[in-house]
Short mmCIF file of C-alpha atoms in Angstrom, two decimals:
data_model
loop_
_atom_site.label_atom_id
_atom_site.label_comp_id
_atom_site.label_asym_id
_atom_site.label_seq_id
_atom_site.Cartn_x
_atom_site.Cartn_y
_atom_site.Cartn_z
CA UNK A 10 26.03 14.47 16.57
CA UNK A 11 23.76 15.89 19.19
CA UNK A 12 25.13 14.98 22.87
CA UNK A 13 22.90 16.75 24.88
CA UNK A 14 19.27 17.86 25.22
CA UNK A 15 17.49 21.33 25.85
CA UNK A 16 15.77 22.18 28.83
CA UNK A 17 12.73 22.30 26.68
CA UNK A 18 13.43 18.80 25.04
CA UNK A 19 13.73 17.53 28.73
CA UNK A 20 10.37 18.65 29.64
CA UNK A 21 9.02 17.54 26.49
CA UNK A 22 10.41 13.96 27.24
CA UNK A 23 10.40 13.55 30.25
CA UNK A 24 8.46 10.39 30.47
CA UNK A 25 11.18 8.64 28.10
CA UNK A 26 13.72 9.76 30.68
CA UNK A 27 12.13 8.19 33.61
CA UNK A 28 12.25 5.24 31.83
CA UNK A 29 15.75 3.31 32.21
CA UNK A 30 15.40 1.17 28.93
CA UNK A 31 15.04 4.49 27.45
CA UNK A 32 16.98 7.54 29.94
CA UNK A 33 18.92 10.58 28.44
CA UNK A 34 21.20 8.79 26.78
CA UNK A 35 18.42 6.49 24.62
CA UNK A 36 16.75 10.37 24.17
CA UNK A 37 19.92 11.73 22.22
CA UNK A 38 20.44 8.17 20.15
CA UNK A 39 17.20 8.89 19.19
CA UNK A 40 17.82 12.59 18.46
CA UNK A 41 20.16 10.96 16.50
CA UNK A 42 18.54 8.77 14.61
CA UNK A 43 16.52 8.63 11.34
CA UNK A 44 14.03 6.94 9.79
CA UNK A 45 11.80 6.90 6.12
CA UNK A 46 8.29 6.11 5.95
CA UNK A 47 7.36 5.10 2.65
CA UNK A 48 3.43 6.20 2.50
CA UNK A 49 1.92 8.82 4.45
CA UNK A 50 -1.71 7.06 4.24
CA UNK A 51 -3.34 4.31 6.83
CA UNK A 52 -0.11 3.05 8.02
CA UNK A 53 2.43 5.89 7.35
CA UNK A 54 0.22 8.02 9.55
CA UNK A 55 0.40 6.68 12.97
CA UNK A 56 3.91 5.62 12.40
CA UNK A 57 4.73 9.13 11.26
CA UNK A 58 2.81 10.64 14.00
CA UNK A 59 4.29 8.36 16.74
CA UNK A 60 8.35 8.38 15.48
CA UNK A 61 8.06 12.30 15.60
CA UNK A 62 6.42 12.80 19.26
CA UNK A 63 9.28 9.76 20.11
CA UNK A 64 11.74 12.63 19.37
CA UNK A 65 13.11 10.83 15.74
CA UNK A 66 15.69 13.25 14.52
CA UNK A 67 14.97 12.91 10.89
CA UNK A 68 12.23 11.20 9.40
CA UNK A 69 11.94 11.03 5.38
CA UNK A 70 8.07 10.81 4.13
CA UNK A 71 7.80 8.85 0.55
CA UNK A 72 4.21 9.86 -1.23
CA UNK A 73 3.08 11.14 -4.22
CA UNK A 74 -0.93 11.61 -3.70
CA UNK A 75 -3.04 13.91 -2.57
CA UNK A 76 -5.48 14.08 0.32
CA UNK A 77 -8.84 12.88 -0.73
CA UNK A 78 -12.02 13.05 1.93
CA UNK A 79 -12.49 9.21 1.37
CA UNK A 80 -8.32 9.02 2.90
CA UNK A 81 -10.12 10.90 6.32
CA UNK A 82 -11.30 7.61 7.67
CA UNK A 83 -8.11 6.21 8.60
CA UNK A 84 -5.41 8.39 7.41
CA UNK A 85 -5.07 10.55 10.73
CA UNK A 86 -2.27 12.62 9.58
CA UNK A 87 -4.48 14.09 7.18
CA UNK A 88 -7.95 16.69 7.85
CA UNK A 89 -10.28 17.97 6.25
CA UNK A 90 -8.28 21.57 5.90
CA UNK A 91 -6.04 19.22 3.83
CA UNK A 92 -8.04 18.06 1.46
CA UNK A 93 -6.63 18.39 -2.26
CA UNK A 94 -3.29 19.22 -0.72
CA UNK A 95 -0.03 17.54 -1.28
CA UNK A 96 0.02 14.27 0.83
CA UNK A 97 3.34 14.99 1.98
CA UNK A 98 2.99 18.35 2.32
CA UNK A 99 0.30 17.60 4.50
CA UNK A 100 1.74 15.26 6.69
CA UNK A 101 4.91 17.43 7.41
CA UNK A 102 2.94 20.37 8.56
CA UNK A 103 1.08 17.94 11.07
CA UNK A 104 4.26 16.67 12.08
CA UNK A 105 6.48 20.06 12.56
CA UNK A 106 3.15 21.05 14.49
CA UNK A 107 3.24 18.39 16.69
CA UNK A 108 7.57 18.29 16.89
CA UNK A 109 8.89 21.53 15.62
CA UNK A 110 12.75 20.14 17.14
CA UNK A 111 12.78 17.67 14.24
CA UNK A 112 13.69 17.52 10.70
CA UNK A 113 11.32 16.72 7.88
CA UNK A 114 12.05 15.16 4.36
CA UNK A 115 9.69 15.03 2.10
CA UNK A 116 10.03 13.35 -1.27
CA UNK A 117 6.37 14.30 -3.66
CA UNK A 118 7.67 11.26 -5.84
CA UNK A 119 6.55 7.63 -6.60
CA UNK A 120 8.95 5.43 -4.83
CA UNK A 121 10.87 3.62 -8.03
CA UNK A 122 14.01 1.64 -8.54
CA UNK A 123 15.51 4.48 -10.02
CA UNK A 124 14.45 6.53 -6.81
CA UNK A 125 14.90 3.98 -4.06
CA UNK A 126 18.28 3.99 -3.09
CA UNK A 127 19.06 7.52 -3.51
CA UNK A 128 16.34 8.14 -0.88
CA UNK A 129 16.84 5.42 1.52
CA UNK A 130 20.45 5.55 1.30
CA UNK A 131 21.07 8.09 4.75
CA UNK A 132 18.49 6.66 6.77
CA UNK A 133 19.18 4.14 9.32
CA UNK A 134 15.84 2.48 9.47
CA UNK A 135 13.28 1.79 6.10
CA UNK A 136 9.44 1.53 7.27
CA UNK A 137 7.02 -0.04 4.81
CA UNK A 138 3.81 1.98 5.25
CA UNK A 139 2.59 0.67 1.44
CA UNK A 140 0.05 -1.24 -0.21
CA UNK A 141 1.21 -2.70 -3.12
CA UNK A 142 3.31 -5.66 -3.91
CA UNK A 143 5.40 -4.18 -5.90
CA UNK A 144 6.68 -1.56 -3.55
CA UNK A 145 7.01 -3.86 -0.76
CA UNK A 146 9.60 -5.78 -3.12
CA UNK A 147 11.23 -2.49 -3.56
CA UNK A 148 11.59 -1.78 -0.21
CA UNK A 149 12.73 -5.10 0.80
CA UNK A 150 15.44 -5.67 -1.72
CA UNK A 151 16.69 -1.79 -0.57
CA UNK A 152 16.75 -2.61 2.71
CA UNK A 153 18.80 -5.66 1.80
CA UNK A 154 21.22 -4.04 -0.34
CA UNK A 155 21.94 -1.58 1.83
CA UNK A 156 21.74 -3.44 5.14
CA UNK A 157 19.06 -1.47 6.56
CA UNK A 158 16.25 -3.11 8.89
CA UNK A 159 12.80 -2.97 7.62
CA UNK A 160 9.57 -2.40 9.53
CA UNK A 161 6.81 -4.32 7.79
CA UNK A 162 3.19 -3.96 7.90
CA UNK A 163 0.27 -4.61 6.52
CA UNK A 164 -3.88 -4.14 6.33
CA UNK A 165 -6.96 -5.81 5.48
CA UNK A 166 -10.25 -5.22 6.47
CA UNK A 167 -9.81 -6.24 9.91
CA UNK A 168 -6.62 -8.00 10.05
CA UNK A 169 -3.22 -6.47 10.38
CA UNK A 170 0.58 -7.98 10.01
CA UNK A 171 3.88 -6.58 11.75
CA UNK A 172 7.13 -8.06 10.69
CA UNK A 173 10.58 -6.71 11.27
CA UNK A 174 12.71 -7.63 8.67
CA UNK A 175 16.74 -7.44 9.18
CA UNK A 176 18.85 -9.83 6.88
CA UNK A 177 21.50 -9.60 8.73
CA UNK A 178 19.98 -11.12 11.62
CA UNK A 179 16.87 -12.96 10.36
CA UNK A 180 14.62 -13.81 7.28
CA UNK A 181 13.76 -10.57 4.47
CA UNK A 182 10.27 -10.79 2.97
CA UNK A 183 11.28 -12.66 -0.01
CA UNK A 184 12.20 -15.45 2.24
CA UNK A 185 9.02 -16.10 2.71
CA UNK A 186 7.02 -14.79 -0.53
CA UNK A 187 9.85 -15.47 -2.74
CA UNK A 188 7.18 -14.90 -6.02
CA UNK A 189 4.16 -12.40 -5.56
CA UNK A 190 0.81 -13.81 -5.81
CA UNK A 191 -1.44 -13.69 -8.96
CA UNK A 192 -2.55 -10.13 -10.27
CA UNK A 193 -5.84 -10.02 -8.56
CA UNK A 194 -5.85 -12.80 -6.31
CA UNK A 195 -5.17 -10.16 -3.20
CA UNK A 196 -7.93 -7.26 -3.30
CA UNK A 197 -6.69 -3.87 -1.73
CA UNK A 198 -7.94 -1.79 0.58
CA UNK A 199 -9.32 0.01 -1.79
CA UNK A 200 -11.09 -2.96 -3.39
CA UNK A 201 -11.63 -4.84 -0.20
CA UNK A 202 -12.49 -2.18 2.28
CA UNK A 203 -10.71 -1.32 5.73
CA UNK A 204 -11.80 -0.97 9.25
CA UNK A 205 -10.35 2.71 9.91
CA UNK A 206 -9.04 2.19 13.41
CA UNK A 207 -7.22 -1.15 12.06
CA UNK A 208 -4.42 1.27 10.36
CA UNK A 209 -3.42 2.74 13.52
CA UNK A 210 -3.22 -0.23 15.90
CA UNK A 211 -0.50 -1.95 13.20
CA UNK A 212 0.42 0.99 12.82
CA UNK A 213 1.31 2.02 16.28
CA UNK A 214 3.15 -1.25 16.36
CA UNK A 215 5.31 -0.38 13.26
CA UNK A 216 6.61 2.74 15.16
CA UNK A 217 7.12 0.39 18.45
CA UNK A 218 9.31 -1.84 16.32
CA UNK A 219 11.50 1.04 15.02
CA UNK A 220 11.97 2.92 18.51
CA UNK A 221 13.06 -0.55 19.54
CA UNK A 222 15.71 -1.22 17.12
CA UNK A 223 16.47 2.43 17.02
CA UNK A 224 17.35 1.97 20.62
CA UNK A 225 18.47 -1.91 20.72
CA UNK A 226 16.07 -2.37 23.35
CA UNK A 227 13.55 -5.14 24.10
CA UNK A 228 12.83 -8.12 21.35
CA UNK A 229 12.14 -7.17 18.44
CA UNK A 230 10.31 -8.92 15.76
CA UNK A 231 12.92 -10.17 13.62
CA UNK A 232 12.00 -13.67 12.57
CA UNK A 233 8.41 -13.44 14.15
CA UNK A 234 5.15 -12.46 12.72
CA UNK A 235 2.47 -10.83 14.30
CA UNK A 236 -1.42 -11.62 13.54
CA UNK A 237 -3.79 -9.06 14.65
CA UNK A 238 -7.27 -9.55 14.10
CA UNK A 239 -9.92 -6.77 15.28
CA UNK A 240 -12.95 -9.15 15.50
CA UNK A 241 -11.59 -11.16 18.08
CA UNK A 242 -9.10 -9.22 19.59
CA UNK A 243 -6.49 -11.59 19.11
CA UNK A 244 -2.95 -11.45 18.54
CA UNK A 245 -1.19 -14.29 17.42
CA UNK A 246 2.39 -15.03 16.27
CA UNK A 247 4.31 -17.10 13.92
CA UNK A 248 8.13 -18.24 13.68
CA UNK A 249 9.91 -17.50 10.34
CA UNK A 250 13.04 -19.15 9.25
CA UNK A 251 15.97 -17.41 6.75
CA UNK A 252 15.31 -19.16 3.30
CA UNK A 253 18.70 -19.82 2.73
CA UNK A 254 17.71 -20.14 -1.14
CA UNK A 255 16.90 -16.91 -1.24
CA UNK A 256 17.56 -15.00 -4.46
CA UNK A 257 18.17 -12.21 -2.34
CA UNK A 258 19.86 -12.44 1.47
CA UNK A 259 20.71 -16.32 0.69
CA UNK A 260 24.56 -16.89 0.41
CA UNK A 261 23.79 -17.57 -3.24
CA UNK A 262 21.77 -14.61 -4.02
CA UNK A 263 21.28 -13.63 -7.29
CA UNK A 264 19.43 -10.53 -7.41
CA UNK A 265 22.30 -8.16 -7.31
CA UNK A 266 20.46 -5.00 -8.11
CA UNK A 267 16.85 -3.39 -8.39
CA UNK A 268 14.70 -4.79 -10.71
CA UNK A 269 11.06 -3.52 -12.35
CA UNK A 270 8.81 -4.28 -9.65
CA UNK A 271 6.13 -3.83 -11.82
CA UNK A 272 6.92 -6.49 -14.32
CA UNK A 273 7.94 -9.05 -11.88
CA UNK A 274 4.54 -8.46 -9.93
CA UNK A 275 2.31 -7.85 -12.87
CA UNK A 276 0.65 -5.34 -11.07
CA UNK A 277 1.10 -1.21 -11.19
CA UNK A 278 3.06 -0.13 -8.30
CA UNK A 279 1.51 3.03 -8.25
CA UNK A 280 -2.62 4.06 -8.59
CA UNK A 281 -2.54 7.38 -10.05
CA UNK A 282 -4.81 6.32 -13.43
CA UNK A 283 -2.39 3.15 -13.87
CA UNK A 284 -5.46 1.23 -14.60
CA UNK A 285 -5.20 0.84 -18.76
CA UNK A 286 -5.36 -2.67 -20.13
CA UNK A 287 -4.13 -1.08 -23.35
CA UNK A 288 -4.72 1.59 -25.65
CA UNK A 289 -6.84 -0.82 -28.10
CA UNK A 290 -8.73 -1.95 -25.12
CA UNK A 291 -9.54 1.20 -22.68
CA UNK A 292 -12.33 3.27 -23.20
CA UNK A 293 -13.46 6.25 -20.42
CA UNK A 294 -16.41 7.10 -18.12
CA UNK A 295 -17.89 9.81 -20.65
CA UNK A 296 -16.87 7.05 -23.54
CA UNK A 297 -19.17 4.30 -21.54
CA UNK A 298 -21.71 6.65 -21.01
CA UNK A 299 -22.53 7.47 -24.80
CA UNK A 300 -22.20 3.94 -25.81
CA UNK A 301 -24.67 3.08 -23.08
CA UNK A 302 -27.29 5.23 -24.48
CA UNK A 303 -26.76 4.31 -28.27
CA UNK A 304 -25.55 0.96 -28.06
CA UNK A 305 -28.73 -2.02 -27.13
CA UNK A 306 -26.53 -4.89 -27.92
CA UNK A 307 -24.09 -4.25 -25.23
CA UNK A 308 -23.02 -6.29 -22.50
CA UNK A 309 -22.02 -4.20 -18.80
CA UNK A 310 -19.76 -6.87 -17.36
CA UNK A 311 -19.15 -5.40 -13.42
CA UNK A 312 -16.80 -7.95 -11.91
CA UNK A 313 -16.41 -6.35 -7.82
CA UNK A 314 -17.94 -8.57 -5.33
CA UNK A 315 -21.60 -8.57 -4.37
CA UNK A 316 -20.90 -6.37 -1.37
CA UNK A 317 -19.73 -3.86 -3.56
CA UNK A 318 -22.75 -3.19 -5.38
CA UNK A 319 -24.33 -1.64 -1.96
CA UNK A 320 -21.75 0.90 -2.59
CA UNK A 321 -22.47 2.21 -5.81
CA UNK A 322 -24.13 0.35 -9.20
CA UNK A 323 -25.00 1.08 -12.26
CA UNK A 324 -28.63 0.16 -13.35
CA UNK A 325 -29.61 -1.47 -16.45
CA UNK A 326 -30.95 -4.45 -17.88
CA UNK A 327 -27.49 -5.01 -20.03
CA UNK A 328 -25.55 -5.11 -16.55
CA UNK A 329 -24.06 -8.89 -15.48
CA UNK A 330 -22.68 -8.95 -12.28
CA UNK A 331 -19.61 -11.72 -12.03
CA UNK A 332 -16.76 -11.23 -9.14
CA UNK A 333 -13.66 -12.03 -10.39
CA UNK A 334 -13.12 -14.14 -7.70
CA UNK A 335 -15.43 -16.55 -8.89
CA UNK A 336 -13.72 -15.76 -13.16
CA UNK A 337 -10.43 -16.82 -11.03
CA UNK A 338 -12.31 -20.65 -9.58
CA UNK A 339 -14.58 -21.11 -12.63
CA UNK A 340 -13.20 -19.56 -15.70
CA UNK A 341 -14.89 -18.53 -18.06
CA UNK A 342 -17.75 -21.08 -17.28
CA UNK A 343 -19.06 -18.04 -14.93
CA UNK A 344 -19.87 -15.88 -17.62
CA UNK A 345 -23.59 -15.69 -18.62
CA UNK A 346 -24.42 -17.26 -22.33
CA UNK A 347 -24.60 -13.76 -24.22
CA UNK A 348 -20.78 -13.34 -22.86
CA UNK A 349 -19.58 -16.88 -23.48
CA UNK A 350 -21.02 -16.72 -26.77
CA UNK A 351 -19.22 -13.38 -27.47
CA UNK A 352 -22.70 -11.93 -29.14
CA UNK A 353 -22.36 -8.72 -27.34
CA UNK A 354 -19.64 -6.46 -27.18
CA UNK A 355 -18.49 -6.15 -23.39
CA UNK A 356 -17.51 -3.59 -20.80
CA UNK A 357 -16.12 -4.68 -18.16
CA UNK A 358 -15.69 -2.45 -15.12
CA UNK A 359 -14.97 -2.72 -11.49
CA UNK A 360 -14.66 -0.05 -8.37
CA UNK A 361 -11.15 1.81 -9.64
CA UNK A 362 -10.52 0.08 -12.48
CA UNK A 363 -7.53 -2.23 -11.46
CA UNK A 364 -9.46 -5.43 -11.71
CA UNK A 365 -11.56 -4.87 -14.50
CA UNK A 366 -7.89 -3.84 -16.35
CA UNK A 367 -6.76 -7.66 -15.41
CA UNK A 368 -10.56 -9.40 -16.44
CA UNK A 369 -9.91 -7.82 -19.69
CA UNK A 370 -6.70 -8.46 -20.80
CA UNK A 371 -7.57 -12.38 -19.71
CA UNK A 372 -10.86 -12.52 -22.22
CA UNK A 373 -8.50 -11.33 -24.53
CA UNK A 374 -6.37 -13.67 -23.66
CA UNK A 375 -9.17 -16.53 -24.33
CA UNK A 376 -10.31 -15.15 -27.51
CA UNK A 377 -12.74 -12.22 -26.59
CA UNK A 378 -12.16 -9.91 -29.21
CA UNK A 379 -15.16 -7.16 -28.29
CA UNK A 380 -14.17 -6.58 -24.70
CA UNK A 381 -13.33 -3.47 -23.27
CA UNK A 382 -11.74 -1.64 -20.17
CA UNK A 383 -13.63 0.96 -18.26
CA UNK A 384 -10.86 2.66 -16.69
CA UNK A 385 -11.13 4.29 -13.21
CA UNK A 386 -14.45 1.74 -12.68
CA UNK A 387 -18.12 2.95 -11.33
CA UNK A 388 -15.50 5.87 -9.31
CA UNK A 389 -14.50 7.68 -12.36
CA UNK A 390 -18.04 6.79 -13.66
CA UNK A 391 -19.57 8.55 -10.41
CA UNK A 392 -17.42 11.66 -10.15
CA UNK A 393 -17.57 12.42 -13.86
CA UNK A 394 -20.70 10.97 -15.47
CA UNK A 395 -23.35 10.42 -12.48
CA UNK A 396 -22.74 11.26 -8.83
#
């Protein structure tokens, strides 16, 4: 327990100890304190960046990717010196740079339910920097068992979500999403695109949250949500209520332990090449390629939304552009007459492969019996086969 502050802390803080919501003794509980960021990417950034010039004692960083130049739009934490480095790695040089008083945790790992606890067990705050569903049920369901509060946020193009969840006190996320949403209903960022200053405003408001409840100062946003919308510079906010049904926090919870995210989501929790709709039904970028060349009955079935195609596209007369937004409202009506009719054999592909994984294992589903998976999508196809 730290109960005082160096005369180089106290110049280094010195605006936190003018403040009397915040003072000396708000400087050491936050010495004190600790707090893991699950994802150093959009969100994890700022709220990394922010906790660790705040003077956060310890802060745990959760990742398992590298940096990529396409992360340098929003991911702050991250430069181009960084590139093809250790996320994590990354981030805590950045951060010892910026604080070198503080101590850094860094777990290269996927964040699993054979992981979770161990990690989150010895911190006294969980922050959700992630952008998957199944990983935010993780998180959530740690935070509960272990009776932790949990900053929650969230990105889209150019809206943004803040949440605090605390059980003790208020509703946990699966009071109000008790069941994820359909596999592919919800695009990601990487599917649907971000605005890259959008990460650090919600972010920024993540590490606000924690410094609050670090310091039991202010009101917090347990059973509130925030709406943040860039466009319009608006932010709005909604009441939530404890479902006391919950399978979780409700006083009849039956979810005593982790589960597999994964199944109960049916989605991959985690992106590195988790794309395969099954060994009978993947083939690969160099795999596409040859069969384009030799094969003229083929059918190219891209299923990312018009926008998309702006991005990157293959051309050729065999190519049928249908979203699978519009498979999910039409079915299979919204297939062209050489697909419904199943005359060609079809490849369907998409921008990283996730979607195109889910549109095939649903023709399959209806009967398709020539349909494959391009996995990794027009990405892998433009790194490997054609830039």
């Amino acid at each position: 327990m730290i109960e005082e502050l160096s005369h180089e802390q106290i110049l280094r803080y010195s605006r936190h100890l003018l403040m009397p919501e915040v003072g000396l003794q708000g400087q050491i509980k936050l010495k004190n304190s600790s707090a893991l960021v699950i994802g150093t990417g959009g969100l994890g950034s700022p709220v990394a960046l922010y906790l660790a010039a705040a003077g956060i004692g310890r802060i745990g960083l959760v990742d398992y990717d590298i940096v990529d130049s396409s992360n340098l739009q929003r991911q702050v934490i991250h430069g181009t010196s960084t590139v093809g480095k250790l996320k994590v790695e990354s981030a805590r040089d950045r951060l010892t740079d910026l604080n070198p008083d503080i101590q850094i945790d860094i777990y290269n790992e996927p964040y699993t339910s054979e992981n979770a606890l161990r990690i989150a067990r010895d911190y006294d705050i969980i922050i959700d920097g992630t952008d998957n569903f199944p990983t935010r049920y993780l998180t959530n369901d740690v935070a509960v068992f272990l009776g932790k509060p949990n900053i929650y946020g969230s990105i889209f193009r150019f809206d943004g979500q803040v949440r605090v969840f605390s059980a003790k006190e208020g509703p946990c996320y699966r009071c109000l999403f008790p069941e994820p949403p359909p596999p592919g209903l919800v695009p990601s960022c990487a599917e649907g695109g971000v605005l890259g200053v959008l990460p650090g405003t919600v972010g920024t408001l993540q590490a606000t949250e924690a410094i609050k409840v670090l310091l039991g100062i202010g009101t917090p946003l347990i059973g509130k949500l925030l709406l943040y919308n860039a466009l319009d510079m608006s932010f709005d906010f909604v009441t939530l209520k404890k479902n006391p049904n919950c399978r979780v926090c409700g006083p009849n919870a039956d979810i005593k332990e982790l589960i597999d995210y994964e199944e109960f989501c049916g989605v991959p929790g985690h992106h590195a090449d988790d794309t395969s709709a099954g060994a009978n039904w993947d083939i690969t970028a160099q795999e596409l390629k040859t069969r384009l060349e030799r094969d003229p009955n083929l059918l190219l079935l891209d299923v990312r939304e018009l926008s998309e195609l702006d991005y990157a596209k293959l051309t050729d007369s065999r190519l049928e552009v249908t979203p699978m937004s519009r498979l999910a409202r039409e079915g299979t009506t919204a297939l062209s007459e050489t697909a419904q009719s199943q005359a060609a054999t079809i490849y369907v592909m998409c921008h990283h492969g996730n979607r195109s994984m889910q549109v095939t294992a649903w023709l399959v589903q209806q009967g398709w019996k020539n349909v494959f998976n391009v996995r990794g999508g027009i990405d892998e196809y433009a790194r490997k086969m054609d830039q």
